[in-house]
Every structure is written in structure tokens, then in C-alpha cells.
Coordinates of C-alpha atoms in Angstrom, one line a residue:
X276 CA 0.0 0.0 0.0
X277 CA 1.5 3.2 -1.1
X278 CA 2.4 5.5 2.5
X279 CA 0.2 8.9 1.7
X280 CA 0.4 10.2 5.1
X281 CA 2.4 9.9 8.5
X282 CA -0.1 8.0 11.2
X283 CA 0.6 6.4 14.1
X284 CA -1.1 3.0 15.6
X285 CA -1.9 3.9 18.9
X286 CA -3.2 7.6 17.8
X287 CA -7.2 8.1 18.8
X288 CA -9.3 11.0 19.5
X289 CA -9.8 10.7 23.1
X290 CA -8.1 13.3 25.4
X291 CA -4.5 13.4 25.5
X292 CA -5.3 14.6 29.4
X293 CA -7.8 13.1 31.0
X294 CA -7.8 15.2 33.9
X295 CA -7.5 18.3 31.5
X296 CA -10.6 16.9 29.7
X297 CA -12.5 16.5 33.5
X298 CA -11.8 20.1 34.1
X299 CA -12.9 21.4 31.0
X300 CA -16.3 19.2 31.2
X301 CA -16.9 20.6 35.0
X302 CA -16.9 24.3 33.5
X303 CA -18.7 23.8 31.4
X304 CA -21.4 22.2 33.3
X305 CA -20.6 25.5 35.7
X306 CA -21.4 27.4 32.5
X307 CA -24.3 26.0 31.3
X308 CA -25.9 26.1 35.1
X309 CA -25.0 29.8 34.9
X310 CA -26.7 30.5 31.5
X311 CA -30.0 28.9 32.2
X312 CA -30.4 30.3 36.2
X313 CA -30.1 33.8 34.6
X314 CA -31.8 33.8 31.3
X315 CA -34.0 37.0 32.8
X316 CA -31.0 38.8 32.8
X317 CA -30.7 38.8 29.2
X318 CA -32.5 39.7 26.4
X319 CA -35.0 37.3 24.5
X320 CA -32.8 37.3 21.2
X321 CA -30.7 39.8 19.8
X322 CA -29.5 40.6 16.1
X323 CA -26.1 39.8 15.5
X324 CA -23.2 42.3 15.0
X325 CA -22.0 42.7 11.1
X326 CA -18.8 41.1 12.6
X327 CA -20.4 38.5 13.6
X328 CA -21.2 36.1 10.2
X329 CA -17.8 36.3 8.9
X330 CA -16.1 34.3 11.7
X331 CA -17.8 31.6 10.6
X332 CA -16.1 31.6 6.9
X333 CA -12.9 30.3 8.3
X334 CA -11.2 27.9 6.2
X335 CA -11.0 24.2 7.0
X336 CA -8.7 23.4 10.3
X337 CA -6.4 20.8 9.5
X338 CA -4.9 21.1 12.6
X339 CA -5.6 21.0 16.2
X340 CA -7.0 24.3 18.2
X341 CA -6.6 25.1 22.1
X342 CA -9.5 23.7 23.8
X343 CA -9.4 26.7 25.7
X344 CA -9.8 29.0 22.8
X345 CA -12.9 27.0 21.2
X346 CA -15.1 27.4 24.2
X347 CA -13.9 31.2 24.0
X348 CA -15.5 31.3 20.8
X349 CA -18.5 29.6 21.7
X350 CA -19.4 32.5 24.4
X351 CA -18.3 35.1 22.3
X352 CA -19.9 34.2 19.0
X353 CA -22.6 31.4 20.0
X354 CA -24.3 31.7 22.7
X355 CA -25.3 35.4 22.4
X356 CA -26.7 34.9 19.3
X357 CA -29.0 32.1 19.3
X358 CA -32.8 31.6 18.6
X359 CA -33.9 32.3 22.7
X360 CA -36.3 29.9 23.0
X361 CA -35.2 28.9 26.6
X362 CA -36.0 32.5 27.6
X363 CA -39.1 33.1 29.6
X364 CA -40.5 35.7 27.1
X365 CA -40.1 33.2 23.9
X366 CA -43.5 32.6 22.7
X367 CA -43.0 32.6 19.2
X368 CA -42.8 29.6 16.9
X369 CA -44.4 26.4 19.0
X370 CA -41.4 25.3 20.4
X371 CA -40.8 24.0 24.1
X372 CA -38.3 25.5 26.8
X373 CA -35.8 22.3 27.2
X374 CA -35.2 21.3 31.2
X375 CA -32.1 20.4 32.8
X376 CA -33.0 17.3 33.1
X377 CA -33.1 17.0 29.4
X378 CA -29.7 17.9 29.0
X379 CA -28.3 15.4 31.3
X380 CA -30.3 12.6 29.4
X381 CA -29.0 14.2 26.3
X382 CA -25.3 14.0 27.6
X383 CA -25.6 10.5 28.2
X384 CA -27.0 9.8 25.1
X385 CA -24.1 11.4 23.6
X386 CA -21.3 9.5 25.5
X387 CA -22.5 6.6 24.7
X388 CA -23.7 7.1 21.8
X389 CA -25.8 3.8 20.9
X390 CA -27.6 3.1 17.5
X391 CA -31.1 2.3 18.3
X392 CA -31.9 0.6 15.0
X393 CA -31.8 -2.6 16.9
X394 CA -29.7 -5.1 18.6
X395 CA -29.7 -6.3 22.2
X396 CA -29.3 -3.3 24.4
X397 CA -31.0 -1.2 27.4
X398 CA -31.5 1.7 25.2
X399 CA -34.5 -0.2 22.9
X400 CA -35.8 -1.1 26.2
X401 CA -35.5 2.5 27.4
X402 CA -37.1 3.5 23.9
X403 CA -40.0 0.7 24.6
X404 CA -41.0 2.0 27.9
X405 CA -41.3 5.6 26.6
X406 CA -43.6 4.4 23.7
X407 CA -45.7 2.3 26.1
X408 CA -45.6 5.5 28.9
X409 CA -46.8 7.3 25.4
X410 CA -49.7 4.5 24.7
X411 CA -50.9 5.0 28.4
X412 CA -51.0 9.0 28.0
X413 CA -53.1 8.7 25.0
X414 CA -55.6 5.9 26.5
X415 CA -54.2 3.9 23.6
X416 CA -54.0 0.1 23.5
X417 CA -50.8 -1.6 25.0
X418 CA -50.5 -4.1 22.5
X419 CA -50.0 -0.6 19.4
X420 CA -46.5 0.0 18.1
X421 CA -44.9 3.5 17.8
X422 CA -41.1 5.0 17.3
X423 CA -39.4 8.0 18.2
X424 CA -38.6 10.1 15.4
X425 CA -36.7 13.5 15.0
X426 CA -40.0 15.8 15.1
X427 CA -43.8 16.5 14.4
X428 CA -42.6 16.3 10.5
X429 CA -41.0 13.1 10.3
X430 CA -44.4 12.0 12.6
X431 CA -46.7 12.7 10.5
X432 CA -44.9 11.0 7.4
X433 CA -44.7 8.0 9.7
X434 CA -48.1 7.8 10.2
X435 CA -49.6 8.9 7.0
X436 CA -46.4 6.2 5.3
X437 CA -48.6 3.4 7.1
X438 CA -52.2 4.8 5.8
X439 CA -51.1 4.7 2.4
X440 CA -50.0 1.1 2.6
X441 CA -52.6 -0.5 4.3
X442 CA -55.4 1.5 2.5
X443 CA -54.2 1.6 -0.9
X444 CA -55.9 -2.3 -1.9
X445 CA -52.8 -3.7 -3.5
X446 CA -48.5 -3.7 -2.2
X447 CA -48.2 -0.5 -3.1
X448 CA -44.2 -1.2 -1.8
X449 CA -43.6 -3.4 -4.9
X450 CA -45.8 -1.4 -7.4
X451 CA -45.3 2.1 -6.4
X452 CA -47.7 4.9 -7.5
X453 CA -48.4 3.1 -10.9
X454 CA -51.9 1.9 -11.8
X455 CA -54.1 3.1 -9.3
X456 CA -56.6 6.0 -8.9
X457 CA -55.1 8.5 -7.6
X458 CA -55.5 8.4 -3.4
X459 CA -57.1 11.3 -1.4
X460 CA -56.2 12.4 2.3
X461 CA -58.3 15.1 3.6
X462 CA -57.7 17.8 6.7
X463 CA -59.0 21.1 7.2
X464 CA -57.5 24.3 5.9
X465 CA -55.3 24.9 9.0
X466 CA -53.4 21.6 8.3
X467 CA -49.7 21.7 9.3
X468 CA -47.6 22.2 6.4
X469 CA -45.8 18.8 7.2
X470 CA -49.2 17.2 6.0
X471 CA -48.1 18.6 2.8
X472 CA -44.7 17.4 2.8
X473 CA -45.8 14.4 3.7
X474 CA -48.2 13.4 0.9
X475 CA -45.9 15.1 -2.1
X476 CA -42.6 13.2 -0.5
X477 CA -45.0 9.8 -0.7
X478 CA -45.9 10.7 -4.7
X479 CA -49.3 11.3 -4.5
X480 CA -49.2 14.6 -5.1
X481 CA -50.2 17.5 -3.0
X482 CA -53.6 18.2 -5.5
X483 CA -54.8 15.2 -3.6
X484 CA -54.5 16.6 0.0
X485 CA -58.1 18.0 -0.1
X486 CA -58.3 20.5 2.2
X487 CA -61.8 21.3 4.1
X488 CA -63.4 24.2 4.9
X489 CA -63.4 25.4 8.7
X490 CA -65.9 26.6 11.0
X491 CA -65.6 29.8 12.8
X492 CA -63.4 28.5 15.8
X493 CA -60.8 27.4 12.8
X494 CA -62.0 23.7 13.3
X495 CA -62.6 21.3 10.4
X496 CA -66.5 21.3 9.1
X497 CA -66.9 17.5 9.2
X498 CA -70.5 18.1 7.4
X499 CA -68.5 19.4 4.3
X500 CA -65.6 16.8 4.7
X501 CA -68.5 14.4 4.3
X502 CA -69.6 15.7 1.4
X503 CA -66.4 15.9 -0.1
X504 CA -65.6 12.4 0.1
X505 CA -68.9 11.7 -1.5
X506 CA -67.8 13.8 -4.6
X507 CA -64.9 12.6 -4.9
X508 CA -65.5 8.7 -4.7
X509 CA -68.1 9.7 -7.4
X510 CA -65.7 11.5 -9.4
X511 CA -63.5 7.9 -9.2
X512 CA -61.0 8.8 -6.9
X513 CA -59.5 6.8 -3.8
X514 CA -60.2 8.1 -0.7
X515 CA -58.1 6.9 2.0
X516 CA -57.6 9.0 4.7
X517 CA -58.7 11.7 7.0
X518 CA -56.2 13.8 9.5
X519 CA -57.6 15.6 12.4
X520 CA -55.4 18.3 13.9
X521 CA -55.3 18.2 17.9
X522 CA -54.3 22.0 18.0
X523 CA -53.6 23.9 14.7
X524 CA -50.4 25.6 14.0
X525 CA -52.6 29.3 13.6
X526 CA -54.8 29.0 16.5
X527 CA -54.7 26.1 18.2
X528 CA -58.0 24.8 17.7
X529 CA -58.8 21.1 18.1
X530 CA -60.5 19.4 15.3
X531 CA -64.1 17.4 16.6
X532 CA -61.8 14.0 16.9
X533 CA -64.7 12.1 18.0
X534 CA -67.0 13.3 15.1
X535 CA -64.0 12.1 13.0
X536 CA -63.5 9.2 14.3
X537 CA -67.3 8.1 14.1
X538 CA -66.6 9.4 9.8
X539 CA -63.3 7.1 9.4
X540 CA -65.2 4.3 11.2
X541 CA -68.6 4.5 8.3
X542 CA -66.7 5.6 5.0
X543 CA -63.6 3.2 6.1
X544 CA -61.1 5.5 5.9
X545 CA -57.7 5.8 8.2
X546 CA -57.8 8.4 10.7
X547 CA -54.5 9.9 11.7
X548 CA -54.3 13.0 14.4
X549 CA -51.5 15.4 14.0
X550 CA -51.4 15.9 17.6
X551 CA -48.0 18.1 17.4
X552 CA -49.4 20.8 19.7
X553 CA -51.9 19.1 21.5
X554 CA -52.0 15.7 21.7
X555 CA -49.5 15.8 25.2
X556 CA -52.2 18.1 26.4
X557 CA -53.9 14.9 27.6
X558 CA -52.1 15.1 30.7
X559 CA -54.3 18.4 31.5
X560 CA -57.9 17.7 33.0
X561 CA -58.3 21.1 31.3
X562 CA -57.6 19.5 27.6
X563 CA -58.5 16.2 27.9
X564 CA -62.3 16.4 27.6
X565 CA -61.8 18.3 24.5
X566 CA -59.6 15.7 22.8
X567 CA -61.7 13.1 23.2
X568 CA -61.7 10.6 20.2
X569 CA -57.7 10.5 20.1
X570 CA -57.7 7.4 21.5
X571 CA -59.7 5.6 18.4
X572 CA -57.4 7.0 16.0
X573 CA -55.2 4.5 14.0
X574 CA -52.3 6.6 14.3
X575 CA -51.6 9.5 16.7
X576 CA -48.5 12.2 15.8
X577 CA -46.8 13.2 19.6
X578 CA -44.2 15.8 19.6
X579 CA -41.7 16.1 22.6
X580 CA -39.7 18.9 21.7
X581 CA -42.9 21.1 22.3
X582 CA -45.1 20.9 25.4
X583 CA -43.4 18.1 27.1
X584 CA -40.1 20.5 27.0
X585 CA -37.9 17.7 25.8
X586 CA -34.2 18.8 24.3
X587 CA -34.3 19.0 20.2
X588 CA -35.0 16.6 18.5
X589 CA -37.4 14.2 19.6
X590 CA -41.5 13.0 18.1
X591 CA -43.4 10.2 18.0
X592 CA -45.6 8.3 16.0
X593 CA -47.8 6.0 17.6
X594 CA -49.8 3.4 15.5
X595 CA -53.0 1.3 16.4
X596 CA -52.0 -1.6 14.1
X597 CA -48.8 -3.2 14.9
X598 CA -48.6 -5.1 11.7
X599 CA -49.6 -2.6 9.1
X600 CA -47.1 -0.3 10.7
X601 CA -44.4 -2.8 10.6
X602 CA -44.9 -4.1 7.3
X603 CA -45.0 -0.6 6.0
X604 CA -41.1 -0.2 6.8
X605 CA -39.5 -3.7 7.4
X606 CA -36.8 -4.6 5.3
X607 CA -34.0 -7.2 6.5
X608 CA -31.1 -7.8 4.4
X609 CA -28.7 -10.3 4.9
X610 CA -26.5 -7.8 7.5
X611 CA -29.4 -7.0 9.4
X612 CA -30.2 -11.0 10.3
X613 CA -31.5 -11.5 13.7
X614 CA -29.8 -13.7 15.6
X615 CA -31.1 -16.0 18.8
X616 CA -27.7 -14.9 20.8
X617 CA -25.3 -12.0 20.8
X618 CA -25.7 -8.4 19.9
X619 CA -27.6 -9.2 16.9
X620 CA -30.4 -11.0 19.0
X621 CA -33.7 -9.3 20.7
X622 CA -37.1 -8.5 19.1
X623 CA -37.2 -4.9 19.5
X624 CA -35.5 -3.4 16.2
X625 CA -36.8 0.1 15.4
X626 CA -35.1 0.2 11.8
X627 CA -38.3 -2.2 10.6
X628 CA -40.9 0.9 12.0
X629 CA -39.9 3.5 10.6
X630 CA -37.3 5.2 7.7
X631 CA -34.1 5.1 9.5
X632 CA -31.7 2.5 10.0
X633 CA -29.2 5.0 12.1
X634 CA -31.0 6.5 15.1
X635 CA -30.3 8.7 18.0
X636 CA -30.7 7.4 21.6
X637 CA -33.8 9.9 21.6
X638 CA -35.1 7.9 24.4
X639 CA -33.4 8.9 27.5
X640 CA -33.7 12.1 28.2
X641 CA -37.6 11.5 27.8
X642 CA -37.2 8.8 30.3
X643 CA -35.0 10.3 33.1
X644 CA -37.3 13.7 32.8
X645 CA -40.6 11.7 33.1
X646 CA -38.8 10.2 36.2
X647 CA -37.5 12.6 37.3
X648 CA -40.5 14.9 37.2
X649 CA -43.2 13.0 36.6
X650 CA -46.0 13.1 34.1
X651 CA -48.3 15.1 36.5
X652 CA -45.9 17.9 36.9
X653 CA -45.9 18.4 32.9
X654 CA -49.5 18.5 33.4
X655 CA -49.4 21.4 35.6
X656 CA -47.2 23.1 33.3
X657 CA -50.0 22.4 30.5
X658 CA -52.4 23.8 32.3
X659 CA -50.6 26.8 33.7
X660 CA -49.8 28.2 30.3
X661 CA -53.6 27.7 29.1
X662 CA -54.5 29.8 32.5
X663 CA -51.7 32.2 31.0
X664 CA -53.2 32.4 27.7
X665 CA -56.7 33.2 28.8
X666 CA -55.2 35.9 30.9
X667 CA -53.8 37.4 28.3
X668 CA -57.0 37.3 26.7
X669 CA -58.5 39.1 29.6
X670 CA -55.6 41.8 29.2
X671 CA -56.3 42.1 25.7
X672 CA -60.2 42.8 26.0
X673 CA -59.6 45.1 28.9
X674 CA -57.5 47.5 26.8
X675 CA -59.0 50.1 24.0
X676 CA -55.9 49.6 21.7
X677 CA -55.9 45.5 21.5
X678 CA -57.9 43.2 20.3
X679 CA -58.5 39.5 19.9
X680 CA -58.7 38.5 16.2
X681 CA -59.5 34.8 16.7
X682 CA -60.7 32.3 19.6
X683 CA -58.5 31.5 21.8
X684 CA -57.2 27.4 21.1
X685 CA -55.2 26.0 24.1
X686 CA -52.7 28.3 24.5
X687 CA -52.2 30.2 21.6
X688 CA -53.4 34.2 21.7
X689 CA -54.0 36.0 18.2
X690 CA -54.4 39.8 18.4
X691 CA -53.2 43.4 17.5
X692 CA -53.1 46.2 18.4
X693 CA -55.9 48.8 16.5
X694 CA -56.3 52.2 17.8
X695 CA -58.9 52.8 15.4
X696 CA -59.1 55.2 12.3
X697 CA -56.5 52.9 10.1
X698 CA -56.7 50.6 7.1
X699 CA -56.3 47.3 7.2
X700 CA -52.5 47.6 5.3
X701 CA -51.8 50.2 7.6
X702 CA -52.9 48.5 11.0
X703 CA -50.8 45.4 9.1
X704 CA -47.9 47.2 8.6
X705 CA -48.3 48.7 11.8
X706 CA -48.6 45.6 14.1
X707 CA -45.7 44.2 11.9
X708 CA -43.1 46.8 13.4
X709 CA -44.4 46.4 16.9
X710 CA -43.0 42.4 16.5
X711 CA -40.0 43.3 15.3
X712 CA -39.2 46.5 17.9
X713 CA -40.1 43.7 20.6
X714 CA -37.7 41.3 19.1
X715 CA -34.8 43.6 18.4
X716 CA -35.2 45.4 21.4
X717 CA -35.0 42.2 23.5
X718 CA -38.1 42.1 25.3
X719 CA -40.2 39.4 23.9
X720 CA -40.6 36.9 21.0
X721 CA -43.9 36.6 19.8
X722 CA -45.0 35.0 17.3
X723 CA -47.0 35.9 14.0
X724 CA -49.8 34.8 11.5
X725 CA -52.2 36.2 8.9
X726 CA -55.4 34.9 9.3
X727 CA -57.9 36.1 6.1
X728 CA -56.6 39.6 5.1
X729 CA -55.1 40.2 9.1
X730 CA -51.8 40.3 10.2
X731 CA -51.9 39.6 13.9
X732 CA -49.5 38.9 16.7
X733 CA -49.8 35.3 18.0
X734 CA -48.5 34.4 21.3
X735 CA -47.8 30.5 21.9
X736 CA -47.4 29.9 25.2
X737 CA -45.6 26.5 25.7
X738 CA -42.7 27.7 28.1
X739 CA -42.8 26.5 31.5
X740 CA -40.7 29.2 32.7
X741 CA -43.4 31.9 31.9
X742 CA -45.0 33.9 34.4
X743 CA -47.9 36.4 34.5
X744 CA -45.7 39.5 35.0
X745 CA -44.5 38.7 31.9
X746 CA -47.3 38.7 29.7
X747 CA -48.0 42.2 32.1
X748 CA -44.8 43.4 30.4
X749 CA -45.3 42.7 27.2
X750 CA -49.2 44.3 27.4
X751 CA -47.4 47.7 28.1
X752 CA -44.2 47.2 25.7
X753 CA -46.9 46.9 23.2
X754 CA -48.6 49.6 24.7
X755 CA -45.8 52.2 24.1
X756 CA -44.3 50.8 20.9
X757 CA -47.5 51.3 19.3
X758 CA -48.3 54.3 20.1
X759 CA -44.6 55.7 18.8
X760 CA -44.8 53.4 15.4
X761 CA -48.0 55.1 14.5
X762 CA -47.1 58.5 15.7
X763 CA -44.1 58.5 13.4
X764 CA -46.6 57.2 9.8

């Protein structure tokens, strides 16, 4: 073999100095403790300095750096700079807060670093009980499958990847897309744009996601769904099935599950929740009357990384049918082989459930929060930041500038602020420098939408560390920033 490069057998990439490598870890830890106890004392998110971007279009390093120097860089040109969506005042796009003891299941996972597409090891057990602690949140059979996935996205595909093969009347994984009339899946107008995704990743073309009309609370009209399908099995088409949102993206309205349910079961059609925002709600006595009917649904979408404050990236899927949702994914080549002994034995392997073959040990921190909290205490949280939303509502009605533009859905708030006497492009443009004031001035994130012709504010309020006084603050930041962007039109 021709020599190309000087190496050395007994070079690796652990720490020269382990003791150097322990001290560094601990400060880090120190640091990290430090940046989350006193995220109040910063701003929400910040814009970044023009001398900021081109750090990062540094050639190559072919060499090795001081340790010491890379975490200097991380606090001068990271940390500062990131999206904020730890911070107390984040309410912007539906994300969840993280915990610490999120990060400490995340570490783990890290060092050591196990594939979960199968094998005999604690993590697929680990993985298992998280699924079946899923199955008992939902009031959904033990005996249902589900896998972990990276978020509500990947969820949905999941679950809609198992509709289309067990309703499309012939192995659509040896004959593909040819030969068939084309295949309909319906959800109402406020569908996630995942959905979409979805159904044009899977070939059947997003002009076959037949979107239905909603009702004044932004829920799906299930009288004109039914009517739709009517039409369109008339017209020759292939209905096959329906998706019910357990809190839309917009509003968070919750879709009549039950009514759905009772549709699926007489047409015959798969009925898949995207319970992204809402389905974890079930651990609310608030919510849970309202999402009744996720339990009969063949397939349920679950996302951690939201409400149940879970470190990036972790979803779930959860599927009625064990079979169809194995045979939907399962395929065992030769290096894949079970075996009866070894590390190549066991019967859980989550590569035949889903699209990856490589997968984090997404798992554990799920596991060692839900212990270490326990499920009731994310319940509370739930339910405090739907208190906190209808507060805000209460604020917003009590004050002659502000007004609410939509119902309130769980915890999302969608308003603006309207002194009167303006155009709708004007009160647009107006409420439209008020979000971006209160993002570049570092008092709050909020969210936004247009719902019709309206822009409005929207205020998601899945953060745990969120308090009253600060939905006080932002009510009079919006207050005053109002008043000086339309005094200077």
C-alpha cells in the first residue's frame, strides 16, 4: 500500500489529558448552570453584529486548536446569538423551553452514543418503555406499536407512510404509485404544512391533499368533509384518509376527533391526528375532555420537543396496528439478520418501523425527565400556560388599543393592536413593526400569522418558565411601541 500520510497506531481521538478533559467538562457544566439560572437577565434574542457572520467563513482546520480558545469562541460568538427559545419571554414559533434534566439525558446519550436501530441493548428497552408511557397517555391500546422520530414532521410522514399502505388495496411497496386512482387524504385548511410534505414526498401529489373548509373556531366542518368524500369517490378517486389536527399551528384549535372518528369508522377511511401541539395536552384535566376521540385513531403524531419541553429533536408516531405499521417499513437484508444470541439478537428493532436505520438514543432524556419529574408535573405546566393564555386574553379585552382577532385554542393568543381610524395595510404594517421593535429590542418573541386579510401577533405559550408578570410586560411594551410606530406614519 502506497504510504500517503504519516499516522501512528496507537493515535485516537480521546483526550491526550484526561484530567485536563474533566476540568474542562466541569466548566462547562458550571457554564451552562449559569446560563439557564439567569436567562432573565438577558435579552429574549438579539440581532447579531456585522462582525459576527464572517467568523464563521474560516477555512477548513487541518490542525488541532486550544480547547481553551474554542469554548472562547462559543461565548463570544454562539451563545449570544442564538434563537432564545429557553428564555421566559419566547412565545414565538411552537417550540418548548428544554429542562435540565433534558440535558443530562442528552449527555448521556451522547457519550454513549448507541444506534437504536436494533440489537440487544437497554436503550431499545429504554425507547420501549417511553412508547408504552406514550400508549398509556393517549388511552391507547398496550398491544399498538410507535417509534421516536426527530419531530412532528417526520411524525406525520410516519403515520400517513402506514395509511397509504394498508389502504391503498394492493402492495403499493412493490408497485409504487403506478396503476391506481389517484389516493385522497383530507384535513381542514389549517393543516400543518408537514401534512403537505408528507403526501408530495410519498408521490401522491399534494392536489390530492383536499383540504376542508373550517368553521368559525378554525376547526374542520366534518359536514363538508362528508360531502367531499362523496364527490370525490363519485368522481373515481381513492379516498383513503382523513387527518384531524389536535391543535392547529394558527390558533390552536382542536378538530371534533370524536365526530372524525365516528366518519373514518362508516366511510372506512384511516384516521390519523397530528397531535403536534396538542395531543400531550392529555395530561391536562383542562384539555383532555376536548380531545376526546384520540384514542380511536389508527395513528396519533406526539411531539416532545414542544409541550413536554424535551431537548431538540425528539416525536413520536404512535400506530394502532402493529402489523400494518411494521410491514409498512421492514426490510432485513442479509447484514441485518437476527440472531437467537449475541448483539444481533432481541425483538425490538426500530429500523423495521420506521425510515431510518441510524437513530439517536432519543429515548433517554424522555425517560430520566418523566422520572424525574413525573408526568403530573408536565400536566401542571400544561395547564398553567392555558390559564396564562386566557389571561392574556383578559388583558387584551380590557385594553382600547388591543384586540383579539381569533378564539382562543389551548394556549395560543391571536391579536393586534388597532387604535382605530387605520386601514387594514396600515394596522398590518403597523402591528408588523411592533413584532419586530419587541424582538430587536429584547423584550419578547412573539409570534405571528395572517389569518384572512389580518396580520396579527400570535402568542404561543408553551414555556414552562413563563409567568404572569410577563405577559404584564409585554401588554405595556406593546402599549408604548404602538403608540410611537404610528405616531411617526
Amino acid at each position: 500500500m502506497k504510504q500517503t500520510e504519516n499516522w501512528q497506531d496507537n493515535e485516537n481521538l480521546d483526550p491526550a489529558d484526561w484530567a485536563s478533559a474533566r476540568e474542562r467538562m466541569h466548566r462547562m457544566v458550571d457554564d451552562a448552570i449559569d446560563y439557564l439560572s439567569t436567562l432573565r437577565d438577558r435579552p429574549v434574542w438579539q440581532p447579531m453584529p456585522e462582525t459576527i457572520p464572517p467568523h464563521f467563513h474560516q477555512p477548513l482546520p487541518h490542525g488541532p486548536e486550544d480547547p481553551q480558545h474554542i469554548d472562547e469562541e462559543l461565548k463570544a460568538y454562539i451563545l449570544p446569538y442564538t434563537m432564545g427559545n429557553v428564555h421566559p419571554r419566547f412565545w414565538a414559533w411552537y417550540m418548548g423551553a428544554g429542562t435540565v434534566s433534558g440535558v443530562i439525558g442528552d449527555f448521556w446519550a451522547s457519550v454513549l452514543n448507541p444506534n437504536l436501530g436494533g440489537g440487544q441493548q437497554s436503550s431499545n428497552l429504554v425507547e420501549a418503555q417511553v412508547i408504552d408511557w406514550l400508549k398509556e397517555i393517549m388511552h391507547y391500546p398496550m398491544e399498538a406499536s410507535g417509534i421516536l422520530v426527530s419531530g412532528g414532521s417526520m411524525a406525520n410522514l410516519v403515520g400517513l407512510a402506514v395509511a397509504r399502505h394498508h389502504m391503498s388495496g394492493f402492495d403499493i411497496r412493490l408497485e409504487g404509485m403506478t396503476g391506481t386512482n389517484p389516493m385522497v387524504v383530507y384535513a381542514s385548511q389549517e393543516v400543518h404544512s408537514s401534512v403537505q410534505k408528507a403526501i408530495e414526498l410519498m408521490g401522491m401529489g399534494s392536489r390530492f391533499l383536499h383540504k376542508v373548509p373550517v368553521l368559525a373556531d378554525y376547526t374542520m366542518d366534518v359536514s363538508a368533509l362528508e360531502a367531499m368524500i362523496k364527490r370525490d369517490r363519485a368522481a373515481g378517486l381513492h379516498p383513503i384518509a382523513v387527518i384531524g389536527t389536535a391543535g392547529t399551528i394558527n390558533t390552536g384549535a382542536i378538530d371534533d376527533l370524536d365526530g372524525l372518528a365516528n366518519l373514518c369508522k362508516s366511510e372506512n377511511l384511516w384516521f390519523h391526528v397530528d397531535g403536534a401541539i396538542g395531543s400531550i395536552a392529555m395530561l391536562s384535566p383542562l384539555v383532555q375532555p376536548q380531545l376526546k376521540g384520540i384514542e380511536r385513531a389508527d395513528s396519533v403524531t406526539i411531539d416532545l420537543h414542544k409541550w413536554l419541553h424535551m431537548p431538540f429533536e425528539v416525536a413520536c408516531t404512535l400506530v394502532r396496528n402493529a402489523t400494518n405499521h411494521r410491514e409498512t417499513f421492514s426490510l432485513i437484508p442479509d447484514y441485518l439478520a437476527r440472531n437467537t444470541r449475541g448483539l444481533a439478537a432481541g425483538h425490538l428493532w426500530f429500523s423495521e418501523y420506521g425510515i431510518q436505520l441510524s437513530r439517536r438514543f432519543r429515548a433517554l432524556k424522555v425517560w430520566m425527565s418523566l422520572k424525574e419529574h413525573g408526568a403530573d408535573a408536565f400536566g401542571r405546566m400544561i395547564s398553567k400556560n392555558i390559564h396564562q393564555a386566557h389571561y392574556l386574553g383578559r388583558r387584551i379585552d380590557e385594553h382600547p388599543h388591543l384586540e383579539l382577532v381569533a378564539p382562543i385554542g389551548l394556549d395560543i393568543v391571536c391579536f393586534r393592536y388597532n387604535p382605530g381610524n387605520r386601514s387594514l395595510t396600515e394596522l398590518n404594517n403597523v402591528n408588523k413593526e411592533i413584532k419586530l421593535q419587541l424582538e430587536e429590542q429584547g423584550i419578547a418573541a412573539p409570534g405571528y400569522t395572517t389569518l384572512g386579510e389580518m396580520y396579527c401577533l400570535r402568542i404561543a405559550i408553551a414555556n414552562h418558565r413563563s409567568q404572569l408578570a410577563d405577559f404584564d410586560a409585554l401588554i405595556s411594551a406593546i402599549e408604548e411601541l404602538g403608540h410611537k410606530v404610528v405616531a411617526s406614519q
